[in-house]
Tab-separated table of C-alpha atoms and ligand atoms in Angstrom:
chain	number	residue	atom	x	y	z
A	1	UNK	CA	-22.595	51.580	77.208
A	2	UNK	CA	-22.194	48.305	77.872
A	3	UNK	CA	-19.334	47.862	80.517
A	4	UNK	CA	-17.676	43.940	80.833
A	5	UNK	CA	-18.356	43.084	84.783
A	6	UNK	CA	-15.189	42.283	85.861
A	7	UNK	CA	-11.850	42.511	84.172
A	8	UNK	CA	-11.775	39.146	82.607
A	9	UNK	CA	-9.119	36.356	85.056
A	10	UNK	CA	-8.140	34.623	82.434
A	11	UNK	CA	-5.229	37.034	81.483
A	12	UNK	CA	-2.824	37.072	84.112
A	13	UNK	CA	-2.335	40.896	85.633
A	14	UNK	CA	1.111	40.555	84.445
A	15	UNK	CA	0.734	39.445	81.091
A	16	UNK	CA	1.025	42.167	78.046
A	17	UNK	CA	-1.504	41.515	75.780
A	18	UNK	CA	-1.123	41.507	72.311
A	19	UNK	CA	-4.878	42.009	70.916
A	20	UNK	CA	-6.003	44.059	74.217
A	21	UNK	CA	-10.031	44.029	74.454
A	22	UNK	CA	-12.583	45.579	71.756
A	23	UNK	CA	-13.489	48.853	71.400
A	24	UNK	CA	-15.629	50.028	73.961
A	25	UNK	CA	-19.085	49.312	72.409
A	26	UNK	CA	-22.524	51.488	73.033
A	27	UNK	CA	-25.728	48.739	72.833
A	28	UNK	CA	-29.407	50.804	72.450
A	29	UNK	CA	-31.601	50.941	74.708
A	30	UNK	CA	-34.845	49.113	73.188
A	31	UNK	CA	-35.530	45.381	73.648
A	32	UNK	CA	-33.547	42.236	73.205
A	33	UNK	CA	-33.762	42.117	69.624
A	34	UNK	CA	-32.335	45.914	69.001
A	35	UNK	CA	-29.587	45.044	71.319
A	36	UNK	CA	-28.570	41.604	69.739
A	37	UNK	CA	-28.512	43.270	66.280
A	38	UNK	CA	-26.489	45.985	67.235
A	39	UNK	CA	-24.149	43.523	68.854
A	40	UNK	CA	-24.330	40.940	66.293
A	41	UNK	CA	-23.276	44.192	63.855
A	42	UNK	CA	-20.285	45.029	65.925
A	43	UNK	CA	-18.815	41.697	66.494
A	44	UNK	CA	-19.002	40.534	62.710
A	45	UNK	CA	-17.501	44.270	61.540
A	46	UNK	CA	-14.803	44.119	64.157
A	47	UNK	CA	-11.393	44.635	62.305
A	48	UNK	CA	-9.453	42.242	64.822
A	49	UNK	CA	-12.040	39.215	64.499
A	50	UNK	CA	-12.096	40.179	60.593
A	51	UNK	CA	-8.369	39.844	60.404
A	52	UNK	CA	-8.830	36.500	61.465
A	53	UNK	CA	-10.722	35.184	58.952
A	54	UNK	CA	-9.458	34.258	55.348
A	55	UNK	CA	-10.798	35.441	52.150
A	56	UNK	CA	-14.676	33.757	51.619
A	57	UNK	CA	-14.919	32.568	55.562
A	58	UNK	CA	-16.999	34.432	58.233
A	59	UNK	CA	-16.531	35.524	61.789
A	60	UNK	CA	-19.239	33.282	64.048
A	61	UNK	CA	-21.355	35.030	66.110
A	62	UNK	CA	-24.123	33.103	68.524
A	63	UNK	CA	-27.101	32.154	67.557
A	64	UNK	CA	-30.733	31.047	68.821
A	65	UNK	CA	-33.582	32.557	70.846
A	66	UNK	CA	-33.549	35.102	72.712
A	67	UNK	CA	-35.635	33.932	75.384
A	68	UNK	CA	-34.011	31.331	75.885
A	69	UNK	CA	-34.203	29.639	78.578
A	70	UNK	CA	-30.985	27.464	78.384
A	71	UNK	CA	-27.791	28.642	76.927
A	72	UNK	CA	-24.517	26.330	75.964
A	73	UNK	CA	-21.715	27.961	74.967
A	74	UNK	CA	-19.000	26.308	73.714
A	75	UNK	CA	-14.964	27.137	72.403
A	76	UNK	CA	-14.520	28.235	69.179
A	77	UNK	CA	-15.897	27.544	65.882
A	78	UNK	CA	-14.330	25.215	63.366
A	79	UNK	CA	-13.890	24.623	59.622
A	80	UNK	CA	-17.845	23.790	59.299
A	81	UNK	CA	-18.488	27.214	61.547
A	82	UNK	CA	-16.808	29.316	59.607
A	83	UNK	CA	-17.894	28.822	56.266
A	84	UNK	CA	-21.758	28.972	57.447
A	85	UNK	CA	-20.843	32.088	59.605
A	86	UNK	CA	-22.899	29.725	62.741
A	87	UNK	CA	-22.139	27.789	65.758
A	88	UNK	CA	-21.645	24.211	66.194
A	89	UNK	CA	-22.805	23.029	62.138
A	90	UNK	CA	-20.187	20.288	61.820
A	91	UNK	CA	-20.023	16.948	63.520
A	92	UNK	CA	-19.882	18.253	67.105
A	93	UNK	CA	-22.692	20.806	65.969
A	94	UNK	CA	-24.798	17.780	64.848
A	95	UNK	CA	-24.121	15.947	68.158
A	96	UNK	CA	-24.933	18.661	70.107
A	97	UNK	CA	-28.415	19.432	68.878
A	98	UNK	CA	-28.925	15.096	69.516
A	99	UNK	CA	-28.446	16.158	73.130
A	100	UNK	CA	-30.480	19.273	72.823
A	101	UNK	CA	-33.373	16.875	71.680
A	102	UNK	CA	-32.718	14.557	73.819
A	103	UNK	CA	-34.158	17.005	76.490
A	104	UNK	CA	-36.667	17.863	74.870
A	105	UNK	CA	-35.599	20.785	73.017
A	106	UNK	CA	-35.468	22.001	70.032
A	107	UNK	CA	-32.412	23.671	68.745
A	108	UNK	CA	-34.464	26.628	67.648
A	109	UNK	CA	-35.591	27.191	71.398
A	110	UNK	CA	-32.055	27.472	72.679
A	111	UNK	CA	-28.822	29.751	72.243
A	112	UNK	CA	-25.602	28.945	71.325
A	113	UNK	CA	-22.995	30.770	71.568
A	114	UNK	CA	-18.700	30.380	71.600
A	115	UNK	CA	-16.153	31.986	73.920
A	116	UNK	CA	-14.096	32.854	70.504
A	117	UNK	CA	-15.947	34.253	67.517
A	118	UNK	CA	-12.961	33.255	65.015
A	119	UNK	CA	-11.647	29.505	64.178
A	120	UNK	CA	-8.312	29.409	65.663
A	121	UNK	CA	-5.888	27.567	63.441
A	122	UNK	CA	-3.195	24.983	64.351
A	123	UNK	CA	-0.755	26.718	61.170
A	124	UNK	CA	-0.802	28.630	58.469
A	125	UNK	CA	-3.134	27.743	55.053
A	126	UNK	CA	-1.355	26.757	52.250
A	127	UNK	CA	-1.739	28.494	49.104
A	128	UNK	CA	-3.244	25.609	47.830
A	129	UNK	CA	-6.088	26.437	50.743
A	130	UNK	CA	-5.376	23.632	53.013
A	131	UNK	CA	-6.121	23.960	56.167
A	132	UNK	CA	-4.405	22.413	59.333
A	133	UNK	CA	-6.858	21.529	62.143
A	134	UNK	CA	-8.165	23.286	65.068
A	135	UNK	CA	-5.757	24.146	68.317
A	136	UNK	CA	-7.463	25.669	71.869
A	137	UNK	CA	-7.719	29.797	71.804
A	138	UNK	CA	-4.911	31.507	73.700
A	139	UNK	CA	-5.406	33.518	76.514
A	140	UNK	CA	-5.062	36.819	74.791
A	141	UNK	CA	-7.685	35.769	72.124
A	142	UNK	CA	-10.025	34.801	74.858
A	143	UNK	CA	-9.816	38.068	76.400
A	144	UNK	CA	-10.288	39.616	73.177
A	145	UNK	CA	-13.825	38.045	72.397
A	146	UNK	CA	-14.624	37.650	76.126
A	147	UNK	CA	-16.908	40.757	76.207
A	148	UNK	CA	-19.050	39.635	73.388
A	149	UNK	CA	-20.396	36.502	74.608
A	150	UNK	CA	-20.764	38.151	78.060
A	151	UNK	CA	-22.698	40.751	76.510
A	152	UNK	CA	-25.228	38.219	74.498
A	153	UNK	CA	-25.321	36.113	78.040
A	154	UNK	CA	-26.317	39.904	79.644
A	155	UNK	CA	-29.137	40.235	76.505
A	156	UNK	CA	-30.316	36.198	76.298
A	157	UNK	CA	-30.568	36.183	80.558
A	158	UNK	CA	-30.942	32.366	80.007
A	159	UNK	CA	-32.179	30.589	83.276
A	160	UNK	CA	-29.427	28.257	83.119
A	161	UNK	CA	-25.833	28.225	81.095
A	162	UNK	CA	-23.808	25.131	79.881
A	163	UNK	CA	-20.497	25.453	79.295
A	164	UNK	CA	-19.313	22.874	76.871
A	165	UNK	CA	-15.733	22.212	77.998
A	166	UNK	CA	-12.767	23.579	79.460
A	167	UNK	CA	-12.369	26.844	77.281
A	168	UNK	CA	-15.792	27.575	78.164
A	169	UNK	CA	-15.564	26.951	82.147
A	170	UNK	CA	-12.165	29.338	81.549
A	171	UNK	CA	-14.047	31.847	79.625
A	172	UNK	CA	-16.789	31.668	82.097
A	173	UNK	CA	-15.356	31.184	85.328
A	174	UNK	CA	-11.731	32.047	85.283
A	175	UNK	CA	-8.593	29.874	84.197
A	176	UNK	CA	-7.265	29.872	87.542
A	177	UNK	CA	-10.525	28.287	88.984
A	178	UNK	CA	-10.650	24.389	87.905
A	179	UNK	CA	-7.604	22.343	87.078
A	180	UNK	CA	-9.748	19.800	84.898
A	181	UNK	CA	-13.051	19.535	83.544
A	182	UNK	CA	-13.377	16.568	85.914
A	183	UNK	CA	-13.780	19.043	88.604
A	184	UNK	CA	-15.235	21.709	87.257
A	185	UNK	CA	-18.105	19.082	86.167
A	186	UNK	CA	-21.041	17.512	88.511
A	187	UNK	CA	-21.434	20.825	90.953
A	188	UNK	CA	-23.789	24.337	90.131
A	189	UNK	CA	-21.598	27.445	89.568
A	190	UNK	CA	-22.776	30.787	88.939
A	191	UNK	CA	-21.844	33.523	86.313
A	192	UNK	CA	-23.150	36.883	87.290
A	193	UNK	CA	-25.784	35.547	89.125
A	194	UNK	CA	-26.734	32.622	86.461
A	195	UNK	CA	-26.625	29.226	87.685
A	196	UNK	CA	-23.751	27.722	85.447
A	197	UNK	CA	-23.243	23.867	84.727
A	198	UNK	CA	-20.101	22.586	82.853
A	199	UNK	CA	-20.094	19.654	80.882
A	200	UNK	CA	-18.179	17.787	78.337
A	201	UNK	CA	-17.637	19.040	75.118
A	202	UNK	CA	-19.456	17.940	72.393
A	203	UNK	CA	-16.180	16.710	69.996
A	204	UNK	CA	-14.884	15.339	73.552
A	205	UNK	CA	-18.030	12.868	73.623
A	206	UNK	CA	-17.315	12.521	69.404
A	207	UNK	CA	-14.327	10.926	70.709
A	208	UNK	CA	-15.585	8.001	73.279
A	209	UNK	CA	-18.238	7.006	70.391
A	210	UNK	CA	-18.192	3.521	69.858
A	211	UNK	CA	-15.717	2.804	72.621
A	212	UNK	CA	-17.267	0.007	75.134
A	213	UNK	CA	-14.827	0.620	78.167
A	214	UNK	CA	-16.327	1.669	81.287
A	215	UNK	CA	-14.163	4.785	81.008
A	216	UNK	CA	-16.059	6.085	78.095
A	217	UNK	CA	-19.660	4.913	79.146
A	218	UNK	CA	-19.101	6.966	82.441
A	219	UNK	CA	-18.246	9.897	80.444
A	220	UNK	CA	-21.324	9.677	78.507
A	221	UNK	CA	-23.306	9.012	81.828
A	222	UNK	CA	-21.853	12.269	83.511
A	223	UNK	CA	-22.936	14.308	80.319
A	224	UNK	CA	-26.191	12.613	80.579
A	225	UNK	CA	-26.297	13.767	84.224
A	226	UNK	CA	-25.020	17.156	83.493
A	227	UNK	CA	-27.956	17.400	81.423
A	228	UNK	CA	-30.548	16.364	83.564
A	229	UNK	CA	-29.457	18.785	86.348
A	230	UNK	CA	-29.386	21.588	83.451
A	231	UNK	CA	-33.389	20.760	82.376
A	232	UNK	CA	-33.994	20.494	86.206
A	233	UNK	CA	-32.801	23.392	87.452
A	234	UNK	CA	-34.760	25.296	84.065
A	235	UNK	CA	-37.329	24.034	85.456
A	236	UNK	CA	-37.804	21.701	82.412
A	237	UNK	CA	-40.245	18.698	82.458
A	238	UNK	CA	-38.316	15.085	83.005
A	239	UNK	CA	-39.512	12.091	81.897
A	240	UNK	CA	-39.146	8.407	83.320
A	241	UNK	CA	-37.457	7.490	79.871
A	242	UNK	CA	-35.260	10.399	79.882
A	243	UNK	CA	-33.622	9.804	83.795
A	244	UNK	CA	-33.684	5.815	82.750
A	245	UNK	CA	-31.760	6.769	79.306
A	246	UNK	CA	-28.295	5.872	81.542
A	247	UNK	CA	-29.843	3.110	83.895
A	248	UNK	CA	-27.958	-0.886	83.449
A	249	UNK	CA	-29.845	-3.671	84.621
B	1	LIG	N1	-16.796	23.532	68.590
B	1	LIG	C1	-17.083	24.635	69.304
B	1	LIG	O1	-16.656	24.786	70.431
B	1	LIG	N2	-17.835	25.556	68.725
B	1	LIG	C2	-18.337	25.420	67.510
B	1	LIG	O2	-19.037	26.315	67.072
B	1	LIG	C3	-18.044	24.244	66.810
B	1	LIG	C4	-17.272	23.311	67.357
C-alpha cells in the first residue's frame, strides 16, 4: 500500500477539511510502469477529481518518462490542460518546454507533473459554457491531490525536482515554510531525500515578456540560474553558450 510520508503541512491541524484525502490506494508490486498505470488509473477514476471536471473535460494526470532524471512540477492545470487531459499544453506549457530545451532536453525525457490534478475555477460556467479564469488551489484541494503527485515523485525517483512556483514549493515543502517565492528561490531543498529547486512559474515569466525593466530581466536571469543549478546538480552537461545565455557586456 502506498502510505503518504508525512501528513501533508499544508492543512493546518486545526482546520476541518472538506474533501479529506483519497482513498487509501494499493500500487503493485512490479516495475515503474505497472505502478504508474495503476496510479494513473486511480487518479483519473477518482470520484472527487471527477466531480471536478465538467461534461467533455478531463482530470490531468503527469506525464513524461519514467526515468527521468529531472522532474518540474507545477500548480494546476488550466483551460488548455484540461481539454487534452495533459500538463502544461497552453501558453505556459509551450514556454516551459522552451526552457526544457534550452537545457538540453527534450520534453519527452522529462516528467511533468501538477500539485492539483483538476483546473480550479475562479466561478461558476455559464450555461452558455464560458469559463472564468484560473484562481490558486485551496488548501483543502491541495491536500486532496497531495498524495498523487507524491506517489508519481516516489515511482519517477527523478535526480532532481523543480517546483514551478509557489503552489508547488507549498505542495512540496509545506505552506508554512517560505513567505515568497523570492525566498524559497536560489537555495537546494530536499523532498524526501530529493534535492528540490524552486523556480518561477512558467505563466509568472509569460508575464515579464517583453518588459525591458531591470526588474523583469532579473527575473528571467534567476530562472535562468535556477536552471543551471537544476542541470548541474543532474549531473547534466553545460555548455559555454548555455551559462553565457544571461551574461551583458
Ligand atoms: N500551469 C500549471 O501549473 N500547470 C499546468 O499544467 C498548466 C499551467
Amino acid at each position: 500500500m502506498f502510505a503518504p510520508p508525512p501528513p501533508p503541512r499544508i492543512v493546518p491541524a486545526s482546520a476541518a477539511s472538506s474533501l479529506g484525502t483519497p482513498p487509501p490506494f494499493t500500487l503493485p508490486e512490479g516495475d515503474k510502469a505497472a505502478r504508474w498505470n495503476a496510479l494513473r488509473d486511480i487518479v483519473l477514476n477518482d470520484a472527487t477529481c471527477q466531480a471536478r471536471v465538467y461534461a467533455g473535460k478531463k482530470v490531468v494526470f503527469g506525464v513524461g518518462h519514467l526515468d527521468a532524471t529531472v522532474m518540474f512540477i507545477g500548480e494546476a492545470p488550466g483551460a488548455d490542460e484540461e481539454e487534452q487531459g495533459e500538463p502544461f499544453v497552453g501558453r505556459a506549457g509551450q514556454l516551459l518546454n522552451r526552457m526544457i530545451k534550452a537545457m538540453g532536453l527534450e520534453r519527452s525525457q522529462v516528467y511533468i507533473g501538477n500539485i492539483l490534478n483538476w483546473r480550479p475555477e475562479m466561478g461558476a460556467r455559464s450555461p452558455d459554457g464560458f469559463q472564468t479564469g484560473n484562481r490558486p488551489p485551496t488548501l483543502d484541494e491541495m491536500a486532496y491531490c497531495l498524495p498523487f503527485i507524491r506517489a508519481q515523485i516516489d515511482i519517477i525517483q527523478p535526480r532532481v525536482l523543480v517546483a514551478l512556483g509557489k503552489t508547488a514549493v507549498d505542495g512540496l515543502l509545506g505552506a508554512d515554510r517560505f513567505k515568497t517565492m523570492g525566498a524559497a528561490r536560489g537555495s537546494w531543498h530536499a523532498y524526501n531525500g530529493i534535492p528540490l529547486r524552486a523556480t518561477y512559474h512558467p505563466s509568472y515569466l509569460l508575464r515579464q515578456e517583453g518588459l525591458r525593466s531591470e526588474a523583469a530581466l532579473k527575473i528571467k536571469r534567476d530562472a535562468w540560474e535556477d536552471l543551471l543549478a537544476v542541470m548541474e546538480k543532474a549531473g547534466m552537461p553545460i555548455s559555454d553558450k548555455q551559462r553565457g545565455y544571461f551574461k551583458t557586456g
